[in-house]
Each structure stands twice: as structure tokens, then as C-alpha cells.
């Protein structure tokens, strides 16, 4: 079975450009999460959705970050405009209705220069 | 705000050695999860512990949850190169978010050399 699929795997962009990260959760899962991982701050939850509805976006660092989930099989995390301090690995993860296991994708490695 | 401290930060050992890594919380865990993250991959759940004093075994890995539910340890017996990775502990942060708002420690980075 396919796991959580993220794209792109790697992206290098210039400061000020818009960045869009994409995620396809595991089929049948109803919770979707966006995490960010850096050496300085570790793994942090940015936002999560239940049944395509954003439930908690308190981890989103600032208004330059936005996330959408237009349907159960797709989500985006957008950064506009991007800054060098946004360089990190961004993980998407999903969870089914029951149980406590969150499944992570392989991550999108973002470098803003 | 809950803080999870993991120690040691880094550990480099030879194949066949035993090791223990620790996770301590500034407050009582709701429930605790251990993850392993291999280089270039996302974290993968190893175990969930809920009850104080609980011990769980996963092949060569033994997980202990402190009686007071504020600390945990992960012991690996006869480490192998395949055990290399970042070991993360996380609190489920009940009751506000169930398992939807995990709080992660900074992790222990383990390298096992052949």
C-alpha cells in the first residue's frame, strides 16, 4: 500500500519566491498533519486537519504560511514570500479514524537562498 | 508549556554494544510514543506506552515508562548498523488534542558502526 506521498522531495528557491508543497495522505485516513523539522527547533506541528477542515493552525509561524485541504486526498502548504529561515524539512503525515499511529511521508527538503 | 528532554543528544557505538537513551518530561505524559527516523526519511512509530511502570519489548528494543509517567527509557541490546537513526520521544498531549498534537523531543542521534 502506498504511504503518505509528498512532492517535491527537494526544492531550492530564492528568497521572495512562492513555495508550494504537496501531500497525498494514505487513502481512508481522515486526519492530516504538516510538520516542520529543523536542527534548532526539532519537529514542530504546524497545522492539522480533520475531515478536510483545519482544526488547529497555532503552529503556523506567520501569515506567510498557509495550508489547504480541498479534498480528502490532497493538501498543500504554501509559503509566500519565502525567506531563508524557512529552510527546513517539511513533513506531511496522516492518521486513520481509530488508533494512535501517525504515518509520516518522506518529507520535502526546502532550501531558501 | 511541556518540555521533553532527550539524552544523550548523540551516541556513537560499535555493533554488538548495548545502549540506553532517555526521555524526560517537565510534566506528566498523557501517553508517550517512541519513533525512529532514518536519514532522509520520516519518523516511524515504534511503540506507544500509556501506563506508569509499563514495559514493552520490540525484538531487541525494550521500552520502559516511569512509574510517575514523567520519564521513559529505550534500551537496545546488541545494536546493529540498521539501528542507526534519530530516536524521538513524543507526548500525545491529551486531552486537548488526542494524538493530533504530538509534542516531540529533540531526539537522540544514534550511529552504530560495523
Coordinates of N, CA and C in Angstrom, one line a residue:
Chain A
X1 N 0.9 -1.2 0.0 CA 0.0 0.0 0.0 C 0.9 1.2 0.0
X2 N 0.4 2.3 -0.7 CA 1.2 3.5 -0.8 C 1.1 4.2 0.6
X3 N 2.2 4.8 1.0 CA 2.2 5.6 2.2 C 1.8 7.0 1.9
X4 N 2.2 7.9 2.7 CA 2.0 9.4 2.5 C 3.0 9.8 1.4
X5 N 2.4 10.5 0.4 CA 3.2 10.9 -0.7 C 3.4 12.4 -0.7
X6 N 4.7 12.8 -0.7 CA 4.9 14.3 -0.7 C 5.7 14.7 -2.0
X7 N 5.5 15.9 -2.4 CA 6.3 16.4 -3.5 C 6.4 17.9 -3.3
X8 N 7.5 18.5 -3.8 CA 8.7 17.9 -4.3 C 9.5 17.3 -3.1
X9 N 10.4 16.4 -3.4 CA 11.3 15.9 -2.4 C 12.3 16.9 -2.0
X10 N 12.8 17.6 -3.0 CA 13.8 18.7 -2.7 C 13.4 19.9 -3.5
X11 N 13.6 21.1 -2.9 CA 13.4 22.3 -3.6 C 14.4 23.4 -3.1
X12 N 15.0 24.0 -4.1 CA 15.8 25.2 -3.8 C 15.2 26.4 -4.5
X13 N 15.0 27.4 -3.7 CA 14.3 28.6 -4.3 C 15.0 29.9 -3.7
X14 N 14.7 30.9 -4.4 CA 15.3 32.2 -4.0 C 14.4 32.9 -3.0
X15 N 14.9 33.7 -2.1 CA 14.1 34.4 -1.2 C 13.1 35.3 -1.9
X16 N 11.9 35.3 -1.4 CA 10.8 36.1 -2.0 C 9.9 35.3 -2.9
X17 N 10.4 34.1 -3.3 CA 9.6 33.3 -4.2 C 8.5 32.5 -3.5
X18 N 7.5 32.2 -4.2 CA 6.4 31.3 -3.6 C 6.8 29.9 -3.6
X19 N 6.5 29.2 -2.6 CA 6.8 27.7 -2.5 C 5.5 27.0 -2.2
X20 N 5.3 25.9 -2.9 CA 4.1 25.1 -2.7 C 4.5 23.7 -2.5
X21 N 4.2 23.1 -1.3 CA 4.5 21.7 -1.0 C 3.2 21.0 -1.1
X22 N 3.3 19.7 -1.6 CA 2.0 19.0 -1.8 C 2.1 17.7 -1.0
X23 N 0.9 17.2 -0.7 CA 0.8 15.9 0.1 C -0.4 15.1 -0.3
X24 N -0.2 13.9 -0.5 CA -1.4 12.9 -0.6 C -1.4 12.0 0.5
X25 N -2.4 12.1 1.4 CA -2.4 11.2 2.6 C -2.7 9.7 2.2
X26 N -2.6 8.9 3.2 CA -3.0 7.5 3.0 C -4.5 7.4 2.8
X27 N -4.9 6.7 1.8 CA -6.3 6.5 1.5 C -7.1 6.0 2.7
X28 N -8.2 6.7 3.0 CA -9.0 6.4 4.1 C -8.7 7.1 5.4
X29 N -7.6 7.7 5.5 CA -7.2 8.5 6.7 C -8.0 9.8 6.7
X30 N -8.4 10.2 7.9 CA -9.2 11.4 8.0 C -8.5 12.6 8.7
X31 N -7.3 12.3 9.2 CA -6.5 13.4 9.8 C -5.2 13.6 9.0
X32 N -4.9 14.9 8.8 CA -3.7 15.2 8.0 C -2.9 16.3 8.8
X33 N -1.6 16.1 8.8 CA -0.7 17.0 9.6 C 0.4 17.5 8.7
X34 N 0.8 18.7 9.0 CA 2.0 19.3 8.4 C 3.0 19.6 9.6
X35 N 4.2 19.0 9.5 CA 5.2 19.3 10.5 C 6.4 19.9 9.8
X36 N 7.2 20.6 10.6 CA 8.5 21.2 10.1 C 9.6 20.7 11.0
X37 N 10.7 20.3 10.4 CA 11.8 19.8 11.2 C 13.1 20.6 10.9
X38 N 13.7 21.2 11.9 CA 15.0 21.9 11.8 C 15.9 21.4 12.9
X39 N 17.2 21.7 12.7 CA 18.1 21.3 13.7 C 17.9 22.1 15.0
X40 N 17.6 23.3 14.9 CA 17.4 24.2 16.0 C 16.1 23.9 16.8
X41 N 15.1 23.7 16.1 CA 13.8 23.6 16.8 C 13.1 22.2 16.8
X42 N 13.8 21.2 16.1 CA 13.3 19.9 16.1 C 12.1 19.8 15.2
X43 N 11.2 18.9 15.6 CA 10.0 18.6 14.8 C 8.8 19.3 15.5
X44 N 8.2 20.2 14.7 CA 7.1 21.0 15.2 C 5.8 20.8 14.4
X45 N 4.7 20.7 15.0 CA 3.4 20.7 14.3 C 3.1 22.1 13.8
X46 N 2.7 22.2 12.6 CA 2.3 23.5 12.0 C 0.8 23.6 12.0
X47 N 0.1 22.6 11.5 CA -1.3 22.6 11.3 C -1.8 21.2 11.2
X48 N -3.1 21.0 11.6 CA -3.7 19.7 11.3 C -5.1 19.9 10.9
X49 N -5.6 18.9 10.0 CA -6.9 18.9 9.5 C -7.6 17.6 10.0
X50 N -8.9 17.7 10.3 CA -9.7 16.5 10.4 C -10.9 16.6 9.4
X51 N -11.0 15.6 8.6 CA -12.1 15.6 7.6 C -12.0 16.8 6.7
X52 N -10.8 17.2 6.3 CA -10.5 18.3 5.4 C -10.7 19.6 6.0
X53 N -11.0 19.7 7.3 CA -11.2 21.0 8.0 C -10.0 21.3 8.8
X54 N -9.5 22.6 8.7 CA -8.3 22.9 9.6 C -8.8 23.0 11.0
X55 N -8.2 22.3 11.9 CA -8.6 22.3 13.3 C -7.7 23.2 14.2
X56 N -6.5 23.1 14.0 CA -5.5 23.9 14.8 C -4.4 24.3 13.9
X57 N -4.2 25.6 13.8 CA -3.1 26.2 13.0 C -2.2 27.0 13.9
X58 N -2.3 26.8 15.2 CA -1.5 27.6 16.1 C 0.0 27.5 15.9
X59 N 0.4 26.4 15.2 CA 1.9 26.2 15.0 C 2.4 26.9 13.7
X60 N 1.5 27.5 12.9 CA 1.9 28.2 11.7 C 2.6 29.4 12.1
X61 N 3.9 29.6 11.6 CA 4.7 30.6 12.2 C 4.2 32.0 11.9
X62 N 3.7 32.3 10.7 CA 3.3 33.6 10.4 C 2.4 33.6 9.2
X63 N 1.9 34.8 8.8 CA 0.9 34.8 7.7 C 1.5 34.4 6.4
X64 N 2.8 34.3 6.3 CA 3.4 33.9 5.0 C 3.1 32.4 4.7
X65 N 2.7 31.7 5.8 CA 2.4 30.3 5.6 C 0.8 30.1 5.6
X66 N 0.4 29.3 4.6 CA -1.0 28.9 4.5 C -1.1 27.4 4.1
X67 N -2.1 26.8 4.5 CA -2.4 25.4 4.2 C -3.8 25.2 3.8
X68 N -4.0 24.3 2.8 CA -5.3 24.0 2.4 C -5.5 22.5 2.2
X69 N -6.7 22.0 2.3 CA -7.0 20.6 2.1 C -8.4 20.6 1.3
X70 N -8.3 20.8 0.0 CA -9.6 20.9 -0.8 C -10.4 19.6 -0.9
X71 N -9.7 18.4 -0.6 CA -10.4 17.1 -0.6 C -9.6 16.2 0.2
X72 N -10.2 15.0 0.4 CA -9.6 14.0 1.4 C -8.3 13.4 0.9
X73 N -7.9 13.7 -0.4 CA -6.7 13.0 -0.9 C -5.6 14.0 -1.3
X74 N -5.8 15.3 -0.9 CA -4.8 16.3 -1.3 C -4.7 17.4 -0.3
X75 N -3.5 17.9 0.0 CA -3.3 19.1 0.8 C -2.0 19.8 0.3
X76 N -2.0 21.1 0.5 CA -0.9 21.9 0.1 C -0.5 22.8 1.3
X77 N 0.8 23.1 1.4 CA 1.4 24.0 2.3 C 2.1 25.0 1.4
X78 N 1.7 26.3 1.6 CA 2.3 27.3 0.7 C 3.0 28.4 1.6
X79 N 4.2 28.8 1.1 CA 4.9 29.9 1.8 C 5.1 31.0 0.7
X80 N 4.6 32.2 1.1 CA 4.7 33.3 0.2 C 4.8 34.6 1.0
X81 N 5.8 35.4 0.9 CA 7.1 35.0 0.2 C 8.0 34.2 1.1
X82 N 8.8 33.4 0.5 CA 9.7 32.6 1.3 C 10.9 33.4 1.8
X83 N 11.5 32.9 2.9 CA 12.7 33.6 3.5 C 13.7 32.5 3.8
X84 N 15.0 32.8 3.9 CA 16.0 31.8 4.2 C 15.7 31.1 5.5
X85 N 15.1 31.7 6.5 CA 14.8 31.0 7.8 C 13.7 29.9 7.6
X86 N 13.0 29.9 6.5 CA 12.0 28.8 6.2 C 12.7 27.5 5.8
X87 N 14.0 27.6 5.6 CA 14.7 26.3 5.1 C 14.6 25.3 6.2
X88 N 14.1 24.1 5.8 CA 13.7 23.0 6.7 C 13.3 21.8 6.0
X89 N 13.0 20.8 6.7 CA 12.3 19.6 6.1 C 10.9 19.7 6.5
X90 N 10.0 19.7 5.6 CA 8.5 19.8 5.9 C 7.9 18.4 5.7
X91 N 7.3 17.9 6.7 CA 6.7 16.5 6.7 C 5.2 16.7 6.7
X92 N 4.6 15.9 5.8 CA 3.1 15.6 5.9 C 2.9 14.3 6.5
X93 N 1.9 14.2 7.3 CA 1.5 12.9 8.0 C 0.0 12.7 8.0
X94 N -0.4 11.5 8.1 CA -1.8 11.2 8.2 C -2.1 10.1 9.2
X95 N -3.4 10.1 9.7 CA -3.8 9.2 10.7 C -5.3 8.7 10.4
X96 N -5.5 7.5 10.7 CA -6.9 7.0 10.5 C -7.8 7.4 11.6
X97 N -9.1 7.0 11.4 CA -10.1 7.4 12.4 C -9.9 6.8 13.8
X98 N -9.4 5.5 13.8 CA -9.1 4.9 15.1 C -7.6 4.7 15.3
X99 N -7.2 4.4 16.5 CA -5.8 4.1 16.7 C -5.0 5.4 16.9
X100 N -3.7 5.2 17.2 CA -2.8 6.3 17.6 C -1.6 6.4 16.7
X101 N -1.6 5.8 15.5 CA -0.4 5.8 14.7 C -0.5 6.9 13.6
X102 N 0.4 7.7 13.7 CA 0.6 8.8 12.6 C 1.6 8.3 11.7
X103 N 1.3 8.3 10.4 CA 2.2 7.9 9.3 C 2.8 9.1 8.6
X104 N 4.1 9.2 8.6 CA 4.8 10.3 8.0 C 5.2 10.0 6.6
X105 N 5.2 11.1 5.8 CA 5.8 11.0 4.4 C 7.3 11.1 4.6
X106 N 8.0 11.1 3.4 CA 9.4 11.1 3.4 C 10.0 12.6 3.5
X107 N 9.1 13.5 3.5 CA 9.5 14.9 3.7 C 9.8 15.7 2.4
X108 N 9.7 17.0 2.5 CA 10.1 17.9 1.4 C 11.2 18.8 2.0
X109 N 12.4 18.6 1.3 CA 13.6 19.4 1.8 C 13.6 20.7 1.1
X110 N 13.4 21.8 1.9 CA 13.3 23.1 1.3 C 14.5 23.9 1.7
X111 N 15.2 24.5 0.7 CA 16.3 25.4 0.9 C 15.9 26.8 0.3
X112 N 15.9 27.8 1.0 CA 15.7 29.2 0.5 C 17.0 30.0 0.6
X113 N 17.4 30.4 -0.6 CA 18.7 31.1 -0.6 C 18.5 32.6 -0.9
Chain B
X1 N 4.2 25.3 29.2 CA 4.5 24.5 28.0 C 5.3 23.3 28.4
X2 N 4.9 22.2 27.9 CA 5.6 21.0 28.2 C 6.9 20.9 27.5
X3 N 8.0 20.5 28.2 CA 9.3 20.3 27.5 C 9.7 18.9 27.7
X4 N 10.2 18.3 26.6 CA 10.7 17.0 26.6 C 12.2 17.0 26.3
X5 N 12.9 16.4 27.3 CA 14.4 16.4 27.1 C 14.9 15.0 26.9
X6 N 15.7 14.9 25.8 CA 16.2 13.6 25.5 C 17.7 13.6 25.7
X7 N 18.2 12.4 26.2 CA 19.7 12.3 26.4 C 20.1 10.9 26.1
X8 N 21.3 10.7 25.6 CA 22.2 11.8 25.2 C 21.7 12.4 23.8
X9 N 22.3 13.5 23.4 CA 22.0 14.0 22.1 C 22.6 13.2 21.0
X10 N 23.8 12.7 21.2 CA 24.5 11.9 20.2 C 25.1 10.7 20.9
X11 N 25.1 9.6 20.1 CA 25.7 8.3 20.6 C 26.3 7.6 19.5
X12 N 27.5 7.3 19.6 CA 28.2 6.5 18.5 C 28.8 5.3 19.2
X13 N 28.4 4.1 18.7 CA 28.8 2.9 19.3 C 29.2 1.9 18.3
X14 N 29.8 0.8 18.7 CA 30.1 -0.3 17.8 C 29.0 -1.4 17.8
X15 N 28.9 -2.0 16.7 CA 28.0 -3.1 16.6 C 28.1 -4.1 17.7
X16 N 27.0 -4.5 18.3 CA 27.1 -5.5 19.3 C 27.0 -4.9 20.7
X17 N 27.2 -3.6 20.9 CA 27.1 -3.0 22.2 C 25.6 -2.8 22.6
X18 N 25.4 -2.6 23.8 CA 24.1 -2.2 24.4 C 24.1 -0.7 24.6
X19 N 22.9 -0.2 24.6 CA 22.8 1.3 24.9 C 21.4 1.6 25.5
X20 N 21.3 2.7 26.1 CA 20.1 3.2 26.7 C 20.0 4.7 26.4
X21 N 18.8 5.1 25.9 CA 18.5 6.5 25.7 C 17.3 6.9 26.6
X22 N 17.2 8.2 26.9 CA 16.3 8.6 27.9 C 15.4 9.8 27.4
X23 N 14.2 9.8 27.9 CA 13.3 10.9 27.6 C 12.6 11.4 28.9
X24 N 12.8 12.6 29.2 CA 12.2 13.2 30.5 C 11.3 14.4 30.2
X25 N 10.2 14.4 30.9 CA 9.2 15.5 30.6 C 9.1 16.4 31.8
X26 N 8.8 17.7 31.5 CA 8.6 18.6 32.6 C 7.2 18.5 33.3
X27 N 6.4 17.7 32.7 CA 5.1 17.4 33.3 C 4.7 15.9 32.9
X28 N 3.7 15.5 33.5 CA 3.2 14.1 33.3 C 2.8 13.9 31.9
X29 N 3.3 12.8 31.3 CA 2.9 12.4 30.0 C 1.5 12.0 29.9
X30 N 0.8 12.4 28.9 CA -0.6 11.9 28.6 C -0.4 10.4 28.2
X31 N 0.3 10.2 27.1 CA 0.9 8.9 26.7 C 2.1 9.2 25.9
X32 N 3.0 8.3 25.9 CA 4.3 8.5 25.3 C 4.5 7.6 24.1
X33 N 5.1 8.2 23.1 CA 5.4 7.4 21.9 C 6.9 7.5 21.6
X34 N 7.5 6.5 21.1 CA 8.9 6.5 20.6 C 8.9 6.3 19.1
X35 N 9.6 7.1 18.4 CA 9.8 7.0 17.0 C 11.3 6.8 16.6
X36 N 11.5 6.2 15.5 CA 12.8 6.2 14.9 C 12.7 6.8 13.5
X37 N 13.7 7.7 13.2 CA 13.8 8.4 12.0 C 15.1 8.1 11.3
X38 N 15.1 7.4 10.2 CA 16.3 7.1 9.5 C 16.6 8.2 8.6
X39 N 17.9 8.4 8.2 CA 18.3 9.5 7.4 C 17.5 9.6 6.1
X40 N 17.0 10.8 5.8 CA 16.3 11.0 4.6 C 14.8 10.5 4.6
X41 N 14.4 10.1 5.8 CA 13.0 9.5 5.9 C 12.2 10.2 6.9
X42 N 10.9 9.9 7.0 CA 10.1 10.5 8.1 C 10.1 9.6 9.3
X43 N 9.7 10.1 10.4 CA 9.7 9.3 11.6 C 8.7 8.1 11.5
X44 N 9.1 7.0 12.1 CA 8.2 5.8 12.1 C 8.0 5.4 13.6
X45 N 6.7 5.2 13.9 CA 6.3 4.9 15.2 C 6.9 3.5 15.6
X46 N 7.5 3.4 16.8 CA 8.0 2.1 17.3 C 7.0 1.6 18.4
X47 N 6.6 2.4 19.3 CA 5.7 1.9 20.4 C 5.0 3.1 21.0
X48 N 3.9 2.7 21.7 CA 3.1 3.7 22.5 C 3.0 3.1 23.9
X49 N 3.3 3.9 24.9 CA 3.1 3.4 26.3 C 2.2 4.4 27.0
X50 N 1.4 3.8 27.8 CA 0.3 4.7 28.5 C 0.4 4.6 30.0
X51 N 0.6 3.4 30.5 CA 0.5 3.1 31.9 C 1.9 3.3 32.6
X52 N 1.9 4.0 33.8 CA 3.1 4.1 34.5 C 3.7 2.7 34.9
X53 N 5.0 2.6 34.7 CA 5.7 1.3 35.0 C 5.6 0.3 33.9
X54 N 4.9 0.7 32.8 CA 4.8 -0.3 31.7 C 6.1 -0.5 31.0
X55 N 6.3 -1.8 30.6 CA 7.5 -2.2 29.9 C 7.0 -2.9 28.6
X56 N 7.5 -2.5 27.5 CA 7.2 -3.1 26.2 C 8.5 -3.5 25.5
X57 N 8.4 -4.7 24.8 CA 9.6 -5.1 24.1 C 9.3 -5.3 22.6
X58 N 10.2 -4.9 21.8 CA 10.1 -5.0 20.4 C 11.4 -5.5 19.9
X59 N 11.5 -6.9 19.8 CA 12.7 -7.6 19.4 C 13.8 -7.2 20.3
X60 N 14.9 -6.5 19.9 CA 16.0 -6.1 20.7 C 15.8 -4.8 21.5
X61 N 14.6 -4.2 21.3 CA 14.3 -2.9 21.9 C 13.4 -3.1 23.1
X62 N 13.8 -2.5 24.2 CA 12.9 -2.5 25.4 C 12.6 -1.1 25.8
X63 N 11.3 -0.9 26.0 CA 10.8 0.5 26.4 C 10.3 0.4 27.8
X64 N 10.7 1.4 28.6 CA 10.2 1.5 30.0 C 9.5 2.8 30.2
X65 N 8.4 2.8 30.8 CA 7.7 4.1 31.2 C 7.8 4.2 32.7
X66 N 8.3 5.4 33.2 CA 8.4 5.5 34.6 C 7.1 5.5 35.4
X67 N 7.3 5.1 36.6 CA 6.1 4.9 37.5 C 5.3 6.2 37.6
X68 N 6.0 7.3 37.6 CA 5.3 8.6 37.7 C 4.9 9.2 36.3
X69 N 5.2 8.5 35.3 CA 4.8 8.9 33.9 C 5.4 10.2 33.5
X70 N 6.7 10.5 34.0 CA 7.4 11.7 33.6 C 8.7 11.3 32.9
X71 N 9.0 10.0 32.8 CA 10.2 9.7 32.1 C 10.1 8.3 31.4
X72 N 11.0 8.1 30.5 CA 11.0 6.8 29.8 C 12.4 6.5 29.3
X73 N 12.6 5.3 29.1 CA 13.9 4.9 28.5 C 13.7 3.9 27.4
X74 N 14.7 3.8 26.5 CA 14.7 2.9 25.4 C 16.0 2.2 25.5
X75 N 16.0 0.9 25.6 CA 17.3 0.1 25.7 C 17.4 -0.8 24.5
X76 N 18.5 -0.7 23.8 CA 18.8 -1.6 22.7 C 19.9 -2.6 23.0
X77 N 19.6 -3.8 22.8 CA 20.5 -4.9 23.1 C 21.2 -5.3 21.8
X78 N 22.5 -5.4 21.9 CA 23.3 -5.9 20.7 C 23.0 -5.1 19.5
X79 N 23.3 -3.8 19.6 CA 23.0 -2.9 18.5 C 23.5 -3.3 17.2
X80 N 22.8 -3.0 16.1 CA 23.2 -3.3 14.7 C 23.2 -2.0 13.9
X81 N 24.0 -2.0 12.8 CA 24.0 -0.8 12.0 C 22.6 -0.4 11.5
X82 N 21.7 -1.3 11.4 CA 20.4 -0.9 11.0 C 19.6 -0.2 12.0
X83 N 20.2 -0.1 13.3 CA 19.5 0.7 14.3 C 19.9 2.1 14.2
X84 N 20.8 2.5 13.3 CA 21.2 3.9 13.2 C 20.1 4.8 12.8
X85 N 20.0 5.9 13.5 CA 18.9 6.8 13.2 C 18.7 7.8 14.4
X86 N 17.7 8.6 14.2 CA 17.3 9.6 15.2 C 16.1 9.0 16.0
X87 N 16.3 8.9 17.3 CA 15.2 8.3 18.2 C 14.5 9.5 18.8
X88 N 13.2 9.6 18.6 CA 12.4 10.7 19.1 C 11.4 10.2 20.1
X89 N 11.2 10.9 21.2 CA 10.0 10.6 22.0 C 9.0 11.7 21.8
X90 N 7.8 11.4 22.0 CA 6.7 12.3 21.8 C 5.6 12.1 22.8
X91 N 5.0 13.2 23.2 CA 3.8 13.1 24.1 C 2.5 13.4 23.3
X92 N 1.5 12.6 23.5 CA 0.3 12.8 22.8 C -0.5 14.0 23.1
X93 N -0.1 14.6 24.3 CA -0.7 15.9 24.7 C -2.2 15.9 24.8
X94 N -2.7 14.7 25.4 CA -4.1 14.6 25.8 C -4.3 15.7 26.9
X95 N -5.5 16.1 27.2 CA -6.7 15.7 26.5 C -7.1 16.6 25.3
X96 N -6.3 17.7 25.2 CA -6.7 18.7 24.3 C -6.8 18.2 22.8
X97 N -5.8 17.3 22.5 CA -5.8 17.0 21.0 C -5.6 15.6 20.7
X98 N -5.8 14.7 21.7 CA -5.7 13.3 21.4 C -4.3 13.0 20.9
X99 N -4.2 12.3 19.8 CA -2.9 12.0 19.2 C -2.7 13.0 18.0
X100 N -3.4 14.1 18.0 CA -3.4 15.0 16.9 C -2.4 16.2 17.2
X101 N -1.9 16.3 18.4 CA -1.0 17.4 18.7 C 0.3 16.9 19.4
X102 N 1.0 16.0 18.8 CA 2.2 15.5 19.4 C 3.2 16.5 19.6
X103 N 3.9 16.4 20.8 CA 5.0 17.3 21.2 C 6.2 16.4 21.2
X104 N 7.2 16.7 20.4 CA 8.4 15.9 20.2 C 9.6 16.4 21.0
X105 N 10.4 15.5 21.5 CA 11.7 15.9 22.0 C 12.7 16.1 20.8
X106 N 13.9 16.6 21.2 CA 14.8 16.9 20.1 C 15.5 15.6 19.6
X107 N 15.4 14.5 20.3 CA 15.9 13.3 19.8 C 17.3 12.9 20.2
X108 N 17.6 11.6 20.1 CA 19.0 11.1 20.3 C 19.4 10.6 18.9
X109 N 20.6 11.1 18.5 CA 21.1 10.6 17.2 C 22.0 9.5 17.4
X110 N 21.7 8.3 17.0 CA 22.5 7.1 17.2 C 23.2 6.6 15.9
X111 N 24.5 6.3 16.1 CA 25.2 5.8 15.0 C 25.8 4.5 15.5
X112 N 25.5 3.4 14.7 CA 26.1 2.1 15.1 C 27.1 1.7 14.0
X113 N 28.3 1.5 14.3 CA 29.4 1.2 13.3 C 29.7 -0.3 13.3
X114 N 29.8 -0.8 12.1 CA 30.1 -2.2 11.9 C 31.4 -2.6 12.5

